[in-house]
């Protein structure tokens, strides 16, 4: 009878053990353990030089395999955390018993008993720290030991354990504390790291070095006790000075790496090779810093610069501000910020005009002109508020004249055509309809990003081929830009998206590489030739401006209203460089334009590129020819004619030859009626070389223009008035059979009404008359 309870106890215990063993088979493994450990992203430049390690989920971590860990490092970890790791099955019953006995004897817990396997379960699935949690973790550890090998468990632990200062895993810890790979750690260094997971905050060697060193010494002595370290090596390790790396992380090219990490998919690998050329970027950083310091007295506080390799679209340098770490706005990325574009868009306007039959010798009347606009009329001024009379396209573009640029836009298809082209070359900031920008679009009344604008110029550098910019070198060029490309495509008519390349005009798309050809190379070559012509820009900038180079560079400046932004963008066949200068808070600079602010920065960057990497220029296309033209008519003269200047043309786009009708009886070039006010003003510097046409000035309607369409907007009161502006007579009278013509405070206007209308202008003194046809619609 006395043996019966004993038998019952034995049977019950056996049944419980069997049930426990069976139950363990159904204990789930934490899902996090079944996934690869989260890794931070190491960014490298194009040569493999480290730039930055970016944390993921607020921590730094890089994966290792057990083969990456030397035996002495493994021995240090086991000595610190679990000396019987290879002898237990998930729970160290000896350590558990000792911990329980000490707890009962002393009334508090004085030593831990968790194995590495139990700790791995703990850090993989966070739970409230209760006795029941301990039971669950113990059961899960037993289950994991049945499924995984010891090496798998130890490797998973070394990749997931916290070493402090946001360092998860041994690789991150070795790099942060000693700037070494795990394989190069000494026994003293390994012991220090092995001791940190016990309490990473209190043992932080940068804050509590003495506590961390004491823990290290304990680990080394345990290694000696365990037989993994002999006495001599232990003493040598104890005596070895610990040289910690300063508590900061590598952070080069900060604006560039910020931009990289914003790209879709950038963090899908633990190491990414970027397109950046670090030595070049560091040189650009110094140039920007030094030049901004020189402009400080002109209220200039910031600048940004971008360098693109034209062949690939790679961004090889990007500096977003004068100092990333400056308080306030230092971390604003000026290469990606939206800023007023100024005159930087004019080359694309002139290119459209060349595609429609104009030439570099096409003449423009640089005289004050009023243009019809949504809210009345638009009257642009040149930068220096001076007009130059008859100018060729070449001079007007190179000297960045505003009034001619608006006239070129009208001849090139208007705001709609320019809006479409700018979207096609990558400007994603044009998010409003073209009619909202109006004629001012060619003068930059929109916003642009320096990076996108520089890449648009890179398409000119490729003679009309657009490629997306790229910041990651280990994936196709199109991938980094698919978002922006799709945004652009929504603003482009479908007929263009579906068109195939024809080798001439139009827009084509190749989805495989996201590149488009949008113009004839000969036309783009002419644009590059005009932008590199220092003589042509002398009219506005002088002969020795910052835009003058000792080697060919095509460049264009831009300055926004009140000197709030200034730009200079330039290119050679190899590189496109963009520079912006200004203040992130929009404060105006003191008389700093593109040629005096951004221009010198661009010049110094190109000098470096020319000296260190080499730049060249384009061979002349076979279809380009030279001819002699008259500087004030743009018409062909005979070769060798002393009156003429040499000009370049596409062979199939030559201007007409001069005729007698181009000159008056004294041999002076006859000017049209639009020159009348300028001809009589002090701005006329042509003296006796030009004269007004016969019969004085031709009668002409300056507003409204022939074929104009006006929209009546109820929210814009002035949209109900159509300005009436006539030139060429002294007794002008306006008449329309369908519109009421009126005058108020000396200004003539017609009251808008829906429909098709004819407006007639008559000079009562001479009896001459002219008319225009317009349309009026309501919104």
PDB file of N, CA, C and O in Angstrom, residues 722-762:
ATOM      1  N   UNK A 722     -10.944  93.693 -73.880  1.00  0.00           N
ATOM      2  CA  UNK A 722      -9.901  93.312 -74.821  1.00  0.00           C
ATOM      3  C   UNK A 722      -9.091  94.564 -75.143  1.00  0.00           C
ATOM      4  O   UNK A 722      -9.627  95.525 -75.739  1.00  0.00           O
ATOM      5  N   UNK A 723      -7.820  94.640 -74.758  1.00  0.00           N
ATOM      6  CA  UNK A 723      -7.026  95.845 -75.035  1.00  0.00           C
ATOM      7  C   UNK A 723      -6.907  96.084 -76.539  1.00  0.00           C
ATOM      8  O   UNK A 723      -6.670  95.154 -77.323  1.00  0.00           O
ATOM      9  N   UNK A 724      -7.046  97.332 -76.940  1.00  0.00           N
ATOM     10  CA  UNK A 724      -6.900  97.726 -78.335  1.00  0.00           C
ATOM     11  C   UNK A 724      -5.661  98.611 -78.446  1.00  0.00           C
ATOM     12  O   UNK A 724      -5.625  99.721 -77.907  1.00  0.00           O
ATOM     13  N   UNK A 725      -4.642  98.110 -79.144  1.00  0.00           N
ATOM     14  CA  UNK A 725      -3.382  98.843 -79.279  1.00  0.00           C
ATOM     15  C   UNK A 725      -3.017  98.880 -80.754  1.00  0.00           C
ATOM     16  O   UNK A 725      -2.895  97.833 -81.406  1.00  0.00           O
ATOM     17  N   UNK A 726      -2.871 100.072 -81.283  1.00  0.00           N
ATOM     18  CA  UNK A 726      -2.499 100.234 -82.668  1.00  0.00           C
ATOM     19  C   UNK A 726      -1.260 101.090 -82.823  1.00  0.00           C
ATOM     20  O   UNK A 726      -1.008 101.979 -81.997  1.00  0.00           O
ATOM     21  N   UNK A 727      -0.460 100.859 -83.859  1.00  0.00           N
ATOM     22  CA  UNK A 727       0.728 101.650 -84.140  1.00  0.00           C
ATOM     23  C   UNK A 727       0.731 102.007 -85.617  1.00  0.00           C
ATOM     24  O   UNK A 727       0.149 101.300 -86.454  1.00  0.00           O
ATOM     25  N   UNK A 728       1.395 103.152 -85.943  1.00  0.00           N
ATOM     26  CA  UNK A 728       1.554 103.516 -87.348  1.00  0.00           C
ATOM     27  C   UNK A 728       0.664 104.644 -87.806  1.00  0.00           C
ATOM     28  O   UNK A 728       0.561 104.894 -89.005  1.00  0.00           O
ATOM     29  N   UNK A 729       0.006 105.335 -86.894  1.00  0.00           N
ATOM     30  CA  UNK A 729      -0.836 106.458 -87.298  1.00  0.00           C
ATOM     31  C   UNK A 729      -1.032 107.425 -86.148  1.00  0.00           C
ATOM     32  O   UNK A 729      -0.793 107.077 -84.976  1.00  0.00           O
ATOM     33  N   UNK A 730      -1.472 108.642 -86.461  1.00  0.00           N
ATOM     34  CA  UNK A 730      -1.638 109.664 -85.420  1.00  0.00           C
ATOM     35  C   UNK A 730      -3.091 109.938 -85.079  1.00  0.00           C
ATOM     36  O   UNK A 730      -3.393 110.553 -84.049  1.00  0.00           O
ATOM     37  N   UNK A 731      -4.045 109.550 -85.961  1.00  0.00           N
ATOM     38  CA  UNK A 731      -5.471 109.756 -85.708  1.00  0.00           C
ATOM     39  C   UNK A 731      -6.169 108.408 -85.856  1.00  0.00           C
ATOM     40  O   UNK A 731      -6.803 108.120 -86.867  1.00  0.00           O
ATOM     41  N   UNK A 732      -5.992 107.558 -84.830  1.00  0.00           N
ATOM     42  CA  UNK A 732      -6.471 106.178 -84.905  1.00  0.00           C
ATOM     43  C   UNK A 732      -7.902 106.069 -84.386  1.00  0.00           C
ATOM     44  O   UNK A 732      -8.266 106.696 -83.386  1.00  0.00           O
ATOM     45  N   UNK A 733      -8.694 105.239 -85.081  1.00  0.00           N
ATOM     46  CA  UNK A 733     -10.072 104.999 -84.661  1.00  0.00           C
ATOM     47  C   UNK A 733     -10.366 103.504 -84.756  1.00  0.00           C
ATOM     48  O   UNK A 733      -9.926 102.825 -85.695  1.00  0.00           O
ATOM     49  N   UNK A 734     -11.101 102.988 -83.785  1.00  0.00           N
ATOM     50  CA  UNK A 734     -11.421 101.562 -83.711  1.00  0.00           C
ATOM     51  C   UNK A 734     -12.899 101.358 -84.031  1.00  0.00           C
ATOM     52  O   UNK A 734     -13.758 102.151 -83.628  1.00  0.00           O
ATOM     53  N   UNK A 735     -13.198 100.262 -84.722  1.00  0.00           N
ATOM     54  CA  UNK A 735     -14.584  99.977 -85.072  1.00  0.00           C
ATOM     55  C   UNK A 735     -14.781  98.463 -85.161  1.00  0.00           C
ATOM     56  O   UNK A 735     -13.889  97.724 -85.565  1.00  0.00           O
ATOM     57  N   UNK A 736     -15.962  98.016 -84.735  1.00  0.00           N
ATOM     58  CA  UNK A 736     -16.355  96.614 -84.885  1.00  0.00           C
ATOM     59  C   UNK A 736     -17.863  96.556 -85.000  1.00  0.00           C
ATOM     60  O   UNK A 736     -18.579  97.251 -84.266  1.00  0.00           O
ATOM     61  N   UNK A 737     -18.346  95.747 -85.926  1.00  0.00           N
ATOM     62  CA  UNK A 737     -19.791  95.606 -86.102  1.00  0.00           C
ATOM     63  C   UNK A 737     -20.423  94.768 -85.003  1.00  0.00           C
ATOM     64  O   UNK A 737     -21.644  94.799 -84.821  1.00  0.00           O
ATOM     65  N   UNK A 738     -19.604  94.005 -84.262  1.00  0.00           N
ATOM     66  CA  UNK A 738     -20.167  93.073 -83.268  1.00  0.00           C
ATOM     67  C   UNK A 738     -19.690  93.337 -81.840  1.00  0.00           C
ATOM     68  O   UNK A 738     -20.180  92.708 -80.908  1.00  0.00           O
ATOM     69  N   UNK A 739     -18.728  94.210 -81.667  1.00  0.00           N
ATOM     70  CA  UNK A 739     -18.219  94.524 -80.328  1.00  0.00           C
ATOM     71  C   UNK A 739     -18.291  96.029 -80.088  1.00  0.00           C
ATOM     72  O   UNK A 739     -18.133  96.829 -81.018  1.00  0.00           O
ATOM     73  N   UNK A 740     -18.513  96.385 -78.849  1.00  0.00           N
ATOM     74  CA  UNK A 740     -18.514  97.798 -78.478  1.00  0.00           C
ATOM     75  C   UNK A 740     -17.098  98.243 -78.159  1.00  0.00           C
ATOM     76  O   UNK A 740     -16.433  97.663 -77.298  1.00  0.00           O
ATOM     77  N   UNK A 741     -16.597  99.235 -78.868  1.00  0.00           N
ATOM     78  CA  UNK A 741     -15.264  99.791 -78.627  1.00  0.00           C
ATOM     79  C   UNK A 741     -15.391 101.040 -77.763  1.00  0.00           C
ATOM     80  O   UNK A 741     -16.277 101.880 -77.998  1.00  0.00           O
ATOM     81  N   UNK A 742     -14.515 101.140 -76.754  1.00  0.00           N
ATOM     82  CA  UNK A 742     -14.611 102.257 -75.821  1.00  0.00           C
ATOM     83  C   UNK A 742     -13.220 102.714 -75.440  1.00  0.00           C
ATOM     84  O   UNK A 742     -12.206 102.088 -75.795  1.00  0.00           O
ATOM     85  N   UNK A 743     -13.149 103.836 -74.719  1.00  0.00           N
ATOM     86  CA  UNK A 743     -11.880 104.359 -74.233  1.00  0.00           C
ATOM     87  C   UNK A 743     -12.079 104.824 -72.800  1.00  0.00           C
ATOM     88  O   UNK A 743     -13.125 105.353 -72.433  1.00  0.00           O
ATOM     89  N   UNK A 744     -11.064 104.560 -71.973  1.00  0.00           N
ATOM     90  CA  UNK A 744     -11.134 104.953 -70.566  1.00  0.00           C
ATOM     91  C   UNK A 744      -9.736 105.303 -70.104  1.00  0.00           C
ATOM     92  O   UNK A 744      -8.807 104.497 -70.252  1.00  0.00           O
ATOM     93  N   UNK A 745      -9.571 106.491 -69.560  1.00  0.00           N
ATOM     94  CA  UNK A 745      -8.279 106.982 -69.082  1.00  0.00           C
ATOM     95  C   UNK A 745      -7.201 106.837 -70.149  1.00  0.00           C
ATOM     96  O   UNK A 745      -6.065 106.465 -69.884  1.00  0.00           O
ATOM     97  N   UNK A 746      -7.572 107.143 -71.386  1.00  0.00           N
ATOM     98  CA  UNK A 746      -6.616 107.140 -72.480  1.00  0.00           C
ATOM     99  C   UNK A 746      -6.326 105.788 -73.084  1.00  0.00           C
ATOM    100  O   UNK A 746      -5.545 105.689 -74.035  1.00  0.00           O
ATOM    101  N   UNK A 747      -6.928 104.708 -72.568  1.00  0.00           N
ATOM    102  CA  UNK A 747      -6.691 103.353 -73.084  1.00  0.00           C
ATOM    103  C   UNK A 747      -7.924 102.866 -73.844  1.00  0.00           C
ATOM    104  O   UNK A 747      -9.051 102.928 -73.328  1.00  0.00           O
ATOM    105  N   UNK A 748      -7.708 102.397 -75.073  1.00  0.00           N
ATOM    106  CA  UNK A 748      -8.796 101.846 -75.882  1.00  0.00           C
ATOM    107  C   UNK A 748      -9.014 100.382 -75.532  1.00  0.00           C
ATOM    108  O   UNK A 748      -8.065  99.638 -75.268  1.00  0.00           O
ATOM    109  N   UNK A 749     -10.269  99.939 -75.585  1.00  0.00           N
ATOM    110  CA  UNK A 749     -10.576  98.537 -75.340  1.00  0.00           C
ATOM    111  C   UNK A 749     -11.907  98.200 -75.978  1.00  0.00           C
ATOM    112  O   UNK A 749     -12.725  99.093 -76.290  1.00  0.00           O
ATOM    113  N   UNK A 750     -12.117  96.910 -76.189  1.00  0.00           N
ATOM    114  CA  UNK A 750     -13.402  96.405 -76.662  1.00  0.00           C
ATOM    115  C   UNK A 750     -14.024  95.574 -75.559  1.00  0.00           C
ATOM    116  O   UNK A 750     -13.324  94.857 -74.834  1.00  0.00           O
ATOM    117  N   UNK A 751     -15.339  95.699 -75.422  1.00  0.00           N
ATOM    118  CA  UNK A 751     -16.040  94.909 -74.404  1.00  0.00           C
ATOM    119  C   UNK A 751     -16.325  93.532 -74.983  1.00  0.00           C
ATOM    120  O   UNK A 751     -17.005  93.400 -76.014  1.00  0.00           O
ATOM    121  N   UNK A 752     -15.792  92.508 -74.339  1.00  0.00           N
ATOM    122  CA  UNK A 752     -15.845  91.143 -74.868  1.00  0.00           C
ATOM    123  C   UNK A 752     -17.269  90.604 -74.889  1.00  0.00           C
ATOM    124  O   UNK A 752     -18.062  90.844 -73.968  1.00  0.00           O
ATOM    125  N   UNK A 753     -17.569  89.876 -75.949  1.00  0.00           N
ATOM    126  CA  UNK A 753     -18.840  89.170 -76.084  1.00  0.00           C
ATOM    127  C   UNK A 753     -18.569  87.895 -76.857  1.00  0.00           C
ATOM    128  O   UNK A 753     -17.744  87.878 -77.787  1.00  0.00           O
ATOM    129  N   UNK A 754     -19.262  86.828 -76.493  1.00  0.00           N
ATOM    130  CA  UNK A 754     -19.017  85.543 -77.153  1.00  0.00           C
ATOM    131  C   UNK A 754     -19.274  85.616 -78.649  1.00  0.00           C
ATOM    132  O   UNK A 754     -20.186  86.295 -79.105  1.00  0.00           O
ATOM    133  N   UNK A 755     -18.407  84.907 -79.404  1.00  0.00           N
ATOM    134  CA  UNK A 755     -18.605  84.845 -80.836  1.00  0.00           C
ATOM    135  C   UNK A 755     -17.345  85.135 -81.617  1.00  0.00           C
ATOM    136  O   UNK A 755     -16.255  85.292 -81.056  1.00  0.00           O
ATOM    137  N   UNK A 756     -17.490  85.205 -82.951  1.00  0.00           N
ATOM    138  CA  UNK A 756     -16.405  85.539 -83.866  1.00  0.00           C
ATOM    139  C   UNK A 756     -16.532  87.012 -84.234  1.00  0.00           C
ATOM    140  O   UNK A 756     -17.629  87.482 -84.572  1.00  0.00           O
ATOM    141  N   UNK A 757     -15.409  87.727 -84.199  1.00  0.00           N
ATOM    142  CA  UNK A 757     -15.487  89.170 -84.381  1.00  0.00           C
ATOM    143  C   UNK A 757     -14.383  89.667 -85.294  1.00  0.00           C
ATOM    144  O   UNK A 757     -13.303  89.064 -85.379  1.00  0.00           O
ATOM    145  N   UNK A 758     -14.672  90.797 -85.981  1.00  0.00           N
ATOM    146  CA  UNK A 758     -13.688  91.518 -86.770  1.00  0.00           C
ATOM    147  C   UNK A 758     -13.529  92.907 -86.164  1.00  0.00           C
ATOM    148  O   UNK A 758     -14.531  93.600 -85.912  1.00  0.00           O
ATOM    149  N   UNK A 759     -12.276  93.286 -85.898  1.00  0.00           N
ATOM    150  CA  UNK A 759     -11.986  94.606 -85.343  1.00  0.00           C
ATOM    151  C   UNK A 759     -11.143  95.356 -86.368  1.00  0.00           C
ATOM    152  O   UNK A 759     -10.130  94.835 -86.858  1.00  0.00           O
ATOM    153  N   UNK A 760     -11.553  96.578 -86.677  1.00  0.00           N
ATOM    154  CA  UNK A 760     -10.877  97.369 -87.702  1.00  0.00           C
ATOM    155  C   UNK A 760     -10.233  98.599 -87.083  1.00  0.00           C
ATOM    156  O   UNK A 760     -10.835  99.272 -86.225  1.00  0.00           O
ATOM    157  N   UNK A 761      -9.000  98.867 -87.498  1.00  0.00           N
ATOM    158  CA  UNK A 761      -8.271 100.068 -87.081  1.00  0.00           C
ATOM    159  C   UNK A 761      -8.088 100.974 -88.303  1.00  0.00           C
ATOM    160  O   UNK A 761      -7.621 100.520 -89.350  1.00  0.00           O
ATOM    161  N   UNK A 762      -8.458 102.248 -88.146  1.00  0.00           N
ATOM    162  CA  UNK A 762      -8.359 103.200 -89.250  1.00  0.00           C
ATOM    163  C   UNK A 762      -7.545 104.414 -88.812  1.00  0.00           C
ATOM    164  O   UNK A 762      -7.706 104.903 -87.686  1.00  0.00           O
TER     165      UNK A 762
END
